[in-house]
Short mmCIF file of C-alpha atoms and ligand atoms in Angstrom, two decimals:
data_model
loop_
_atom_site.label_atom_id
_atom_site.label_comp_id
_atom_site.label_asym_id
_atom_site.label_seq_id
_atom_site.Cartn_x
_atom_site.Cartn_y
_atom_site.Cartn_z
CA UNK A 1 -26.61 23.50 1.74
CA UNK A 2 -23.39 21.79 0.82
CA UNK A 3 -21.69 18.09 1.85
CA UNK A 4 -18.16 18.88 3.35
CA UNK A 5 -16.79 15.89 3.43
CA UNK A 6 -13.12 14.60 4.91
CA UNK A 7 -11.52 12.48 3.10
CA UNK A 8 -8.54 10.08 4.70
CA UNK A 9 -6.17 9.43 2.66
CA UNK A 10 -3.57 8.86 4.90
CA UNK A 11 0.68 9.29 6.09
CA UNK A 12 2.36 6.86 2.73
CA UNK A 13 1.75 9.16 -0.20
CA UNK A 14 1.01 12.17 -1.67
CA UNK A 15 -2.28 12.65 -3.35
CA UNK A 16 -2.33 11.82 -6.61
CA UNK A 17 0.77 9.70 -6.17
CA UNK A 18 3.82 10.12 -8.55
CA UNK A 19 4.21 6.45 -9.70
CA UNK A 20 2.88 3.30 -7.05
CA UNK A 21 -0.34 4.25 -5.62
CA UNK A 22 -3.47 2.63 -6.43
CA UNK A 23 -5.44 4.24 -2.93
CA UNK A 24 -4.28 7.43 -3.65
CA UNK A 25 -4.82 7.23 -7.83
CA UNK A 26 -8.50 6.16 -6.45
CA UNK A 27 -8.51 9.17 -4.51
CA UNK A 28 -7.26 11.26 -6.94
CA UNK A 29 -9.55 9.71 -9.40
CA UNK A 30 -12.96 10.27 -7.03
CA UNK A 31 -12.00 13.75 -5.20
CA UNK A 32 -13.02 15.96 -8.94
CA UNK A 33 -16.04 14.48 -9.13
CA UNK A 34 -17.47 14.59 -5.90
CA UNK A 35 -16.34 18.71 -6.57
CA UNK A 36 -17.85 18.61 -9.52
CA UNK A 37 -21.26 17.22 -7.17
CA UNK A 38 -21.00 20.30 -4.71
CA UNK A 39 -18.72 18.29 -2.28
CA UNK A 40 -16.13 20.66 -0.68
CA UNK A 41 -13.13 18.20 0.43
CA UNK A 42 -11.39 18.29 3.12
CA UNK A 43 -8.33 16.53 1.84
CA UNK A 44 -5.74 14.88 5.29
CA UNK A 45 -3.24 13.38 3.55
CA UNK A 46 0.76 14.76 3.41
CA UNK A 47 1.42 18.69 2.96
CA UNK A 48 2.95 17.83 -0.43
CA UNK A 49 -0.42 16.42 -1.89
CA UNK A 50 -1.02 18.61 -5.73
CA UNK A 51 -5.25 17.19 -6.22
CA UNK A 52 -6.70 20.50 -6.17
CA UNK A 53 -9.05 20.99 -2.98
CA UNK A 54 -11.03 22.65 -0.76
CA UNK A 55 -8.57 22.23 2.40
CA UNK A 56 -5.47 20.29 2.89
CA UNK A 57 -5.03 19.05 6.32
CA UNK A 58 -1.83 17.13 6.99
CA UNK A 59 1.23 16.54 10.19
CA UNK A 60 3.81 14.62 7.92
CA UNK A 61 5.17 16.94 5.19
CA UNK A 62 6.04 14.59 3.00
CA UNK A 63 5.08 10.40 2.20
CA UNK A 64 5.93 8.09 4.63
CA UNK A 65 5.82 5.12 1.91
CA UNK A 66 10.00 3.98 2.45
CA UNK A 67 9.57 4.04 6.44
CA UNK A 68 7.17 0.87 5.80
CA UNK A 69 10.59 -0.91 5.13
CA UNK A 70 11.91 -0.58 8.58
CA UNK A 71 10.83 -2.70 10.97
CA UNK A 72 7.52 -2.04 13.65
CA UNK A 73 8.64 -0.89 16.61
CA UNK A 74 9.90 1.64 13.75
CA UNK A 75 6.94 2.29 11.73
CA UNK A 76 3.75 1.48 14.52
CA UNK A 77 3.84 5.22 15.12
CA UNK A 78 3.46 6.51 11.08
CA UNK A 79 -0.73 6.13 10.81
CA UNK A 80 -1.43 6.90 14.48
CA UNK A 81 0.19 10.07 14.39
CA UNK A 82 -1.33 10.54 11.39
CA UNK A 83 -4.96 9.11 12.72
CA UNK A 84 -3.97 11.63 15.59
CA UNK A 85 -4.19 14.46 13.60
CA UNK A 86 -7.20 13.82 11.67
CA UNK A 87 -9.09 13.33 15.13
CA UNK A 88 -7.38 16.95 16.41
CA UNK A 89 -9.21 18.39 13.21
CA UNK A 90 -12.42 16.62 13.75
CA UNK A 91 -13.02 17.33 17.87
CA UNK A 92 -11.44 21.24 16.71
CA UNK A 93 -14.05 22.16 14.49
CA UNK A 94 -18.25 21.50 12.92
CA UNK A 95 -18.39 21.74 9.56
CA UNK A 96 -17.48 18.55 8.29
CA UNK A 97 -21.09 16.13 7.75
CA UNK A 98 -18.47 12.90 6.61
CA UNK A 99 -15.23 11.36 7.11
CA UNK A 100 -14.46 8.68 4.17
CA UNK A 101 -11.60 7.11 5.42
CA UNK A 102 -8.82 4.92 3.28
CA UNK A 103 -6.57 4.06 5.62
CA UNK A 104 -6.21 -0.09 6.50
CA UNK A 105 -6.96 -1.07 9.20
CA UNK A 106 -5.71 1.86 12.16
CA UNK A 107 -8.54 4.21 10.37
CA UNK A 108 -11.06 1.80 10.92
CA UNK A 109 -10.16 1.13 14.97
CA UNK A 110 -10.02 4.91 15.14
CA UNK A 111 -13.02 5.86 13.56
CA UNK A 112 -14.48 3.24 15.79
CA UNK A 113 -13.14 4.06 18.45
CA UNK A 114 -13.94 8.07 18.85
CA UNK A 115 -17.19 7.10 19.71
CA UNK A 116 -21.24 8.46 19.61
CA UNK A 117 -19.41 12.05 19.27
CA UNK A 118 -17.65 11.39 15.95
CA UNK A 119 -19.26 12.03 13.29
CA UNK A 120 -20.52 9.48 10.22
CA UNK A 121 -17.65 8.02 8.54
CA UNK A 122 -17.43 5.51 5.53
CA UNK A 123 -13.85 3.19 5.35
CA UNK A 124 -13.11 1.75 2.03
CA UNK A 125 -11.96 -1.73 2.34
CA UNK A 126 -9.64 -1.79 -0.88
CA UNK A 127 -7.88 -5.11 0.32
CA UNK A 128 -8.20 -8.78 0.71
CA UNK A 129 -10.38 -9.12 3.96
CA UNK A 130 -9.11 -12.20 5.29
CA UNK A 131 -6.43 -9.34 5.94
CA UNK A 132 -7.22 -8.51 10.33
CA UNK A 133 -9.22 -11.24 11.64
CA UNK A 134 -9.15 -10.16 14.85
CA UNK A 135 -10.23 -6.59 14.17
CA UNK A 136 -12.84 -7.38 11.39
CA UNK A 137 -14.54 -10.42 13.24
CA UNK A 138 -15.00 -7.91 16.25
CA UNK A 139 -16.18 -4.47 14.28
CA UNK A 140 -18.68 -2.75 16.56
CA UNK A 141 -18.90 0.93 14.63
CA UNK A 142 -22.31 1.25 15.94
CA UNK A 143 -24.63 3.35 13.98
CA UNK A 144 -22.36 5.45 12.60
CA UNK A 145 -19.58 3.86 11.28
CA UNK A 146 -19.81 1.78 7.84
CA UNK A 147 -18.18 0.30 5.35
CA UNK A 148 -18.24 -0.57 1.66
CA UNK A 149 -15.81 -2.79 -0.62
CA UNK A 150 -15.01 -2.23 -4.22
CA UNK A 151 -16.28 -5.68 -5.12
CA UNK A 152 -20.10 -7.98 -3.66
CA UNK A 153 -17.50 -10.34 -4.05
CA UNK A 154 -15.13 -9.32 -1.55
CA UNK A 155 -17.77 -7.96 0.20
CA UNK A 156 -19.03 -11.69 0.44
CA UNK A 157 -16.23 -13.54 1.95
CA UNK A 158 -15.72 -10.73 5.02
CA UNK A 159 -16.63 -12.16 8.12
CA UNK A 160 -19.71 -11.46 9.40
CA UNK A 161 -18.78 -8.81 11.86
CA UNK A 162 -17.86 -6.37 9.09
CA UNK A 163 -20.90 -7.34 6.25
CA UNK A 164 -22.99 -6.42 9.31
CA UNK A 165 -21.20 -2.86 8.78
CA UNK A 166 -21.66 -2.68 5.24
CA UNK A 167 -23.51 -0.50 3.23
CA UNK A 168 -22.98 -2.03 -0.41
CA UNK A 169 -19.40 -1.60 -2.94
CA UNK A 170 -18.07 0.14 -5.28
CA UNK A 171 -16.75 -1.03 -8.51
CA UNK A 172 -13.51 0.80 -9.14
CA UNK A 173 -13.06 3.30 -12.31
CA UNK A 174 -11.05 4.53 -14.94
CA UNK A 175 -10.28 8.11 -16.15
CA UNK A 176 -9.99 6.27 -19.57
CA UNK A 177 -13.14 5.16 -19.67
CA UNK A 178 -14.61 8.62 -20.40
CA UNK A 179 -15.49 8.91 -23.78
CA UNK A 180 -13.41 5.82 -23.91
CA UNK A 181 -16.62 4.52 -26.61
CA UNK A 182 -15.60 6.99 -28.73
CA UNK A 183 -11.60 6.93 -29.76
CA UNK A 184 -10.98 5.48 -32.77
CA UNK A 185 -10.17 1.76 -32.86
CA UNK A 186 -6.53 0.40 -31.23
CA UNK A 187 -4.30 -1.04 -34.12
CA UNK A 188 -4.01 -4.84 -32.25
CA UNK A 189 -0.54 -6.63 -32.62
CA UNK A 190 -0.18 -9.97 -31.71
CA UNK A 191 0.94 -9.81 -27.99
CA UNK A 192 -0.85 -10.03 -24.83
CA UNK A 193 -0.30 -8.02 -21.81
CA UNK A 194 -0.36 -9.47 -17.57
CA UNK A 195 -0.31 -5.98 -16.21
CA UNK A 196 0.60 -6.05 -11.99
CA UNK A 197 2.96 -6.45 -9.38
CA UNK A 198 4.89 -9.52 -9.82
CA UNK A 199 3.32 -11.84 -6.83
CA UNK A 200 2.18 -15.25 -7.03
CA UNK A 201 -1.85 -14.04 -5.85
CA UNK A 202 -1.47 -12.49 -10.06
CA UNK A 203 0.22 -15.60 -11.34
CA UNK A 204 2.39 -14.17 -13.59
CA UNK A 205 4.53 -17.39 -13.96
CA UNK A 206 1.37 -19.63 -14.55
CA UNK A 207 0.63 -17.20 -17.35
CA UNK A 208 4.53 -17.33 -18.58
CA UNK A 209 4.37 -20.88 -18.62
CA UNK A 210 1.34 -21.35 -21.10
CA UNK A 211 2.56 -18.42 -22.97
CA UNK A 212 5.41 -21.04 -24.45
CA UNK A 213 3.50 -24.18 -23.86
CA UNK A 214 0.97 -22.59 -26.08
CA UNK A 215 2.68 -20.04 -28.02
CA UNK A 216 1.88 -17.04 -28.08
CA UNK A 217 4.22 -14.08 -26.95
CA UNK A 218 3.23 -12.87 -23.76
CA UNK A 219 4.36 -9.33 -22.13
CA UNK A 220 4.80 -8.83 -18.14
CA UNK A 221 4.11 -4.96 -17.00
CA UNK A 222 4.66 -4.36 -13.67
CA UNK A 223 7.34 -3.53 -10.42
CA UNK A 224 8.53 -7.21 -9.08
CA UNK A 225 8.81 -5.33 -4.77
CA UNK A 226 10.56 -2.63 -4.89
CA UNK A 227 12.23 -3.20 -8.29
CA UNK A 228 10.62 -1.26 -11.72
CA UNK A 229 13.34 -1.55 -13.97
CA UNK A 230 14.96 -4.47 -14.99
CA UNK A 231 18.42 -3.03 -14.68
CA UNK A 232 17.45 -2.38 -11.23
CA UNK A 233 17.33 -5.56 -10.20
CA UNK A 234 19.52 -6.87 -12.07
CA UNK A 235 21.96 -4.87 -10.26
CA UNK A 236 20.42 -5.26 -6.41
CA UNK A 237 22.26 -7.58 -4.26
CA UNK A 238 21.70 -11.56 -2.56
CA UNK A 239 19.41 -9.50 0.07
CA UNK A 240 16.54 -8.55 -2.74
CA UNK A 241 15.93 -12.23 -2.02
CA UNK A 242 14.65 -11.36 1.44
CA UNK A 243 11.67 -9.30 -0.60
CA UNK A 244 9.20 -12.84 -1.12
CA UNK A 245 8.10 -10.98 -4.74
CA UNK A 246 11.85 -11.34 -5.47
CA UNK A 247 12.30 -14.80 -4.41
CA UNK A 248 8.73 -15.80 -6.62
CA UNK A 249 10.21 -13.71 -9.98
CA UNK A 250 13.72 -15.08 -9.89
CA UNK A 251 12.80 -18.99 -9.05
CA UNK A 252 9.06 -19.56 -10.54
CA UNK A 253 8.57 -16.51 -13.17
CA UNK A 254 12.49 -15.96 -14.23
CA UNK A 255 12.97 -19.73 -15.97
CA UNK A 256 9.76 -19.03 -18.95
CA UNK A 257 11.70 -15.48 -20.14
CA UNK A 258 13.02 -15.60 -23.43
CA UNK A 259 13.57 -12.37 -24.44
CA UNK A 260 11.34 -12.77 -27.13
CA UNK A 261 8.61 -15.16 -26.11
CA UNK A 262 7.90 -13.61 -22.58
CA UNK A 263 9.70 -10.78 -21.79
CA UNK A 264 9.69 -8.49 -18.13
CA UNK A 265 9.48 -5.35 -18.85
CA UNK A 266 8.99 -4.26 -15.67
CA UNK A 267 7.04 -0.79 -14.97
CA UNK A 268 5.13 0.69 -17.95
CA UNK A 269 3.30 3.70 -16.74
CA UNK A 270 1.44 7.12 -18.87
CA UNK A 271 1.39 6.49 -22.51
CA UNK A 272 2.84 3.92 -22.54
CA UNK A 273 1.44 1.47 -20.31
CA UNK A 274 -2.20 2.72 -22.62
CA UNK A 275 -0.62 1.92 -26.01
CA UNK A 276 0.60 -1.58 -24.13
CA UNK A 277 -2.26 -2.62 -23.23
CA UNK A 278 -4.49 -0.84 -26.40
CA UNK A 279 -1.93 -2.76 -28.40
CA UNK A 280 -3.06 -6.16 -26.52
CA UNK A 281 -4.58 -9.10 -28.12
CA UNK A 282 -5.66 -9.79 -24.76
CA UNK A 283 -5.36 -8.52 -20.69
CA UNK A 284 -4.66 -12.29 -19.39
CA UNK A 285 -4.75 -12.30 -15.97
CA UNK A 286 -3.93 -15.52 -14.29
CA UNK A 287 -4.93 -15.49 -10.65
CA UNK A 288 -4.72 -17.48 -7.87
CA UNK A 289 -6.34 -15.44 -5.15
CA UNK A 290 -9.58 -13.46 -5.25
CA UNK A 291 -9.06 -10.10 -6.84
CA UNK A 292 -10.94 -7.37 -4.57
CA UNK A 293 -11.06 -4.24 -6.91
CA UNK A 294 -8.89 -4.63 -10.01
CA UNK A 295 -8.50 -1.89 -11.78
CA UNK A 296 -6.25 -2.85 -14.39
CA UNK A 297 -9.10 -4.93 -15.43
CA UNK A 298 -11.04 -2.10 -16.09
CA UNK A 299 -8.64 -0.03 -17.80
CA UNK A 300 -8.34 -2.96 -20.13
CA UNK A 301 -11.71 -2.97 -21.00
CA UNK A 302 -11.35 1.15 -21.31
CA UNK A 303 -8.66 0.67 -24.22
CA UNK A 304 -10.57 -2.17 -26.05
CA UNK A 305 -8.65 -5.01 -24.59
CA UNK A 306 -10.38 -8.11 -23.93
CA UNK A 307 -9.66 -9.22 -20.74
CA UNK A 308 -9.13 -13.66 -20.42
CA UNK A 309 -8.88 -14.64 -16.38
CA UNK A 310 -9.37 -16.97 -13.99
CA UNK A 311 -13.73 -16.56 -13.06
CA UNK A 312 -12.05 -15.67 -9.37
CA UNK A 313 -12.70 -12.70 -7.20
CA UNK A 314 -14.38 -9.78 -9.26
CA UNK A 315 -13.67 -10.32 -12.61
CA UNK A 316 -17.01 -12.43 -13.12
CA UNK A 317 -18.22 -8.97 -11.74
CA UNK A 318 -16.49 -6.24 -14.39
CA UNK A 319 -16.25 -8.77 -17.17
CA UNK A 320 -19.27 -10.40 -19.53
CA UNK A 321 -17.82 -14.18 -20.49
CA UNK A 322 -18.44 -13.85 -24.52
CA UNK A 323 -18.45 -10.19 -24.64
CA UNK A 324 -15.62 -8.18 -23.26
CA UNK A 325 -13.60 -11.29 -22.04
CA UNK A 326 -13.23 -15.03 -21.94
CA UNK A 327 -13.28 -16.68 -18.11
CA UNK A 328 -12.57 -20.06 -16.94
CA UNK A 329 -12.03 -22.34 -13.62
CA UNK A 330 -10.13 -24.49 -15.04
CA UNK A 331 -6.70 -22.43 -14.99
CA UNK A 332 -5.11 -24.59 -17.74
CA UNK A 333 -7.73 -23.69 -20.21
CA UNK A 334 -6.05 -19.81 -20.17
CA UNK A 335 -4.20 -20.50 -23.21
CA UNK A 336 -7.27 -21.72 -25.46
CA UNK A 337 -8.83 -18.51 -24.07
CA UNK A 338 -6.19 -16.03 -25.28
CA UNK A 339 -6.59 -17.50 -28.37
CA UNK A 340 -10.04 -17.01 -28.56
CA UNK A 341 -9.77 -13.27 -27.46
CA UNK A 342 -8.80 -12.14 -30.74
CA UNK A 343 -12.97 -12.43 -32.09
CA UNK A 344 -14.25 -10.54 -29.22
CA UNK A 345 -15.25 -7.09 -30.50
CA UNK A 346 -12.88 -4.26 -28.74
CA UNK A 347 -16.46 -1.68 -29.22
CA UNK A 348 -17.84 -3.84 -26.76
CA UNK A 349 -15.60 -3.58 -24.36
CA UNK A 350 -15.14 0.20 -23.84
CA UNK A 351 -18.89 0.66 -24.40
CA UNK A 352 -19.20 -1.55 -21.56
CA UNK A 353 -16.44 0.96 -20.09
CA UNK A 354 -17.80 3.72 -20.87
CA UNK A 355 -20.89 2.59 -18.88
CA UNK A 356 -20.43 1.50 -15.51
CA UNK A 357 -16.76 2.74 -15.09
CA UNK A 358 -16.58 6.21 -15.91
CA UNK A 359 -15.10 8.39 -12.47
CA UNK A 360 -18.58 10.19 -12.95
CA UNK A 361 -20.11 6.71 -11.85
CA UNK A 362 -17.63 5.70 -9.14
CA UNK A 363 -18.41 9.87 -7.65
CA UNK A 364 -22.44 9.06 -7.94
CA UNK A 365 -22.24 5.53 -6.31
CA UNK A 366 -19.99 7.30 -3.20
CA UNK A 367 -22.52 9.86 -2.73
CA UNK A 368 -25.28 7.85 -2.33
CA UNK A 369 -23.80 5.56 0.01
CA UNK A 370 -22.26 9.46 1.61
CA UNK A 371 -25.58 10.18 1.74
CA UNK A 372 -27.09 6.53 3.61
CA UNK A 373 -24.11 7.01 6.36
CA UNK A 374 -25.28 10.11 7.17
CA UNK A 375 -29.13 9.00 7.80
CA UNK A 376 -28.21 6.48 9.84
CA UNK A 377 -30.32 3.41 10.14
CA UNK A 378 -29.19 0.57 12.85
CA UNK A 379 -27.18 -2.10 10.80
CA UNK A 380 -29.85 -4.48 10.91
CA UNK A 381 -32.02 -2.19 8.45
CA UNK A 382 -28.94 -1.51 6.23
CA UNK A 383 -29.25 -4.50 3.55
CA UNK A 384 -25.44 -4.33 1.69
CA UNK A 385 -26.08 -3.61 -1.98
N1 UDP B 401 0.57 -0.51 -13.31
C1 UDP B 401 1.02 0.46 -13.62
N2 UDP B 401 2.44 0.02 -14.20
C2 UDP B 401 2.57 -1.35 -14.33
C3 UDP B 401 1.58 -1.97 -13.64
C4 UDP B 401 0.51 -1.65 -12.72
O1 UDP B 401 0.58 1.23 -13.88
O2 UDP B 401 3.63 -1.31 -14.98
C5 UDP B 401 -1.40 0.43 -12.31
C6 UDP B 401 -2.35 -0.71 -13.04
O3 UDP B 401 -2.47 0.58 -14.39
C7 UDP B 401 -2.91 -0.34 -11.99
C8 UDP B 401 -2.75 -0.08 -10.28
O4 UDP B 401 -1.09 -0.60 -10.73
O5 UDP B 401 -3.78 0.86 -12.45
C9 UDP B 401 -2.59 -1.93 -10.14
O6 UDP B 401 -4.07 -1.67 -9.42
P1 UDP B 401 -5.07 -3.17 -9.83
O7 UDP B 401 -6.17 -3.26 -8.35
O8 UDP B 401 -5.01 -4.11 -11.22
O9 UDP B 401 -4.05 -3.92 -8.48
P2 UDP B 401 -3.34 -4.23 -6.98
O10 UDP B 401 -1.84 -3.78 -7.13
O11 UDP B 401 -3.94 -2.95 -6.48
O12 UDP B 401 -3.21 -5.39 -6.51
#
């Protein structure tokens, strides 16, 4: 008998997303693999989602992400309306074996509030678990609602009550890892890339300073707040500074930009992103936060680019120091490691990605967790993997 999963992607963006959308991208990567393994997928998303699924249920016709710019009292009903639609659906039918939920905070709260009559549920924690301490610290999902993380280090820092509900972690994956070991070797340039949202936690200011100090060309790729292109940010008025990432960029990163040694190119996508990463001497992650999942890390490895990073969050789980990258706890050392990264073998990075970070590996792992959640075991008996 086949398994039917309600995959709750939430009301914010379509699946797949048309641009930015980390969680929606994970779902778009996971669902085809699950279906290949025989799982029926009912997707709870917005009406404009185009991912092939067995059924789509939605409350909103299109993505509500833009509403997040509005004050709390105007936006707080959006996720609740979506979740109310999911609960209606779950109550009206009896074919859903499990809910796989990805909606921050509200998804977990609603599924636990359904009580013993609700279906088994797995809630994936895609974010920093220091958030929502009142929700996570007092969680009681009984034997029915479980959570998983995207790295072991993320869960290790979680509040006790949340860890007690955990069935382990599943590393992120990338379609770029499929056949990565068979792709021809990329031509390497001199440049180094920092790929990600421009944000204090991602540490672009540190990367830029070290590039100027040590002397390596650095390309910063990623959005600054809502601005994806340098010309859009330049055209934005003074009110753009209300966004903390815009302030960070102007105050801490822009002073290092010289259009030559250190450049900000805005968001790169598709082929342009892949070529930029594949041709880089290293992908630099000068992190100042505990990176929970690190999609860009596994993408770099899949493209044969060694990772140089502060040894924070999931980095030591994803990168093997001396083989697929170079890690340090001393941020001042990152510059020298960038210079040394040229000695690492791109083929090792690609082999590692092909073995560990494909969508098929991720889907098999989730399928195992679904089975575990469905055959309900008292929380105390579950050892996080
Ligand atoms: N990304 C991109 N273009 C950019 C910057 C980032 O496509 O210019 C993508 C990147 O390839 C990755 C995602 O955005 O797939 C970022 O995910 P990650 O987990 O690395 O960071 P998050 O932003 O979720 O903390």
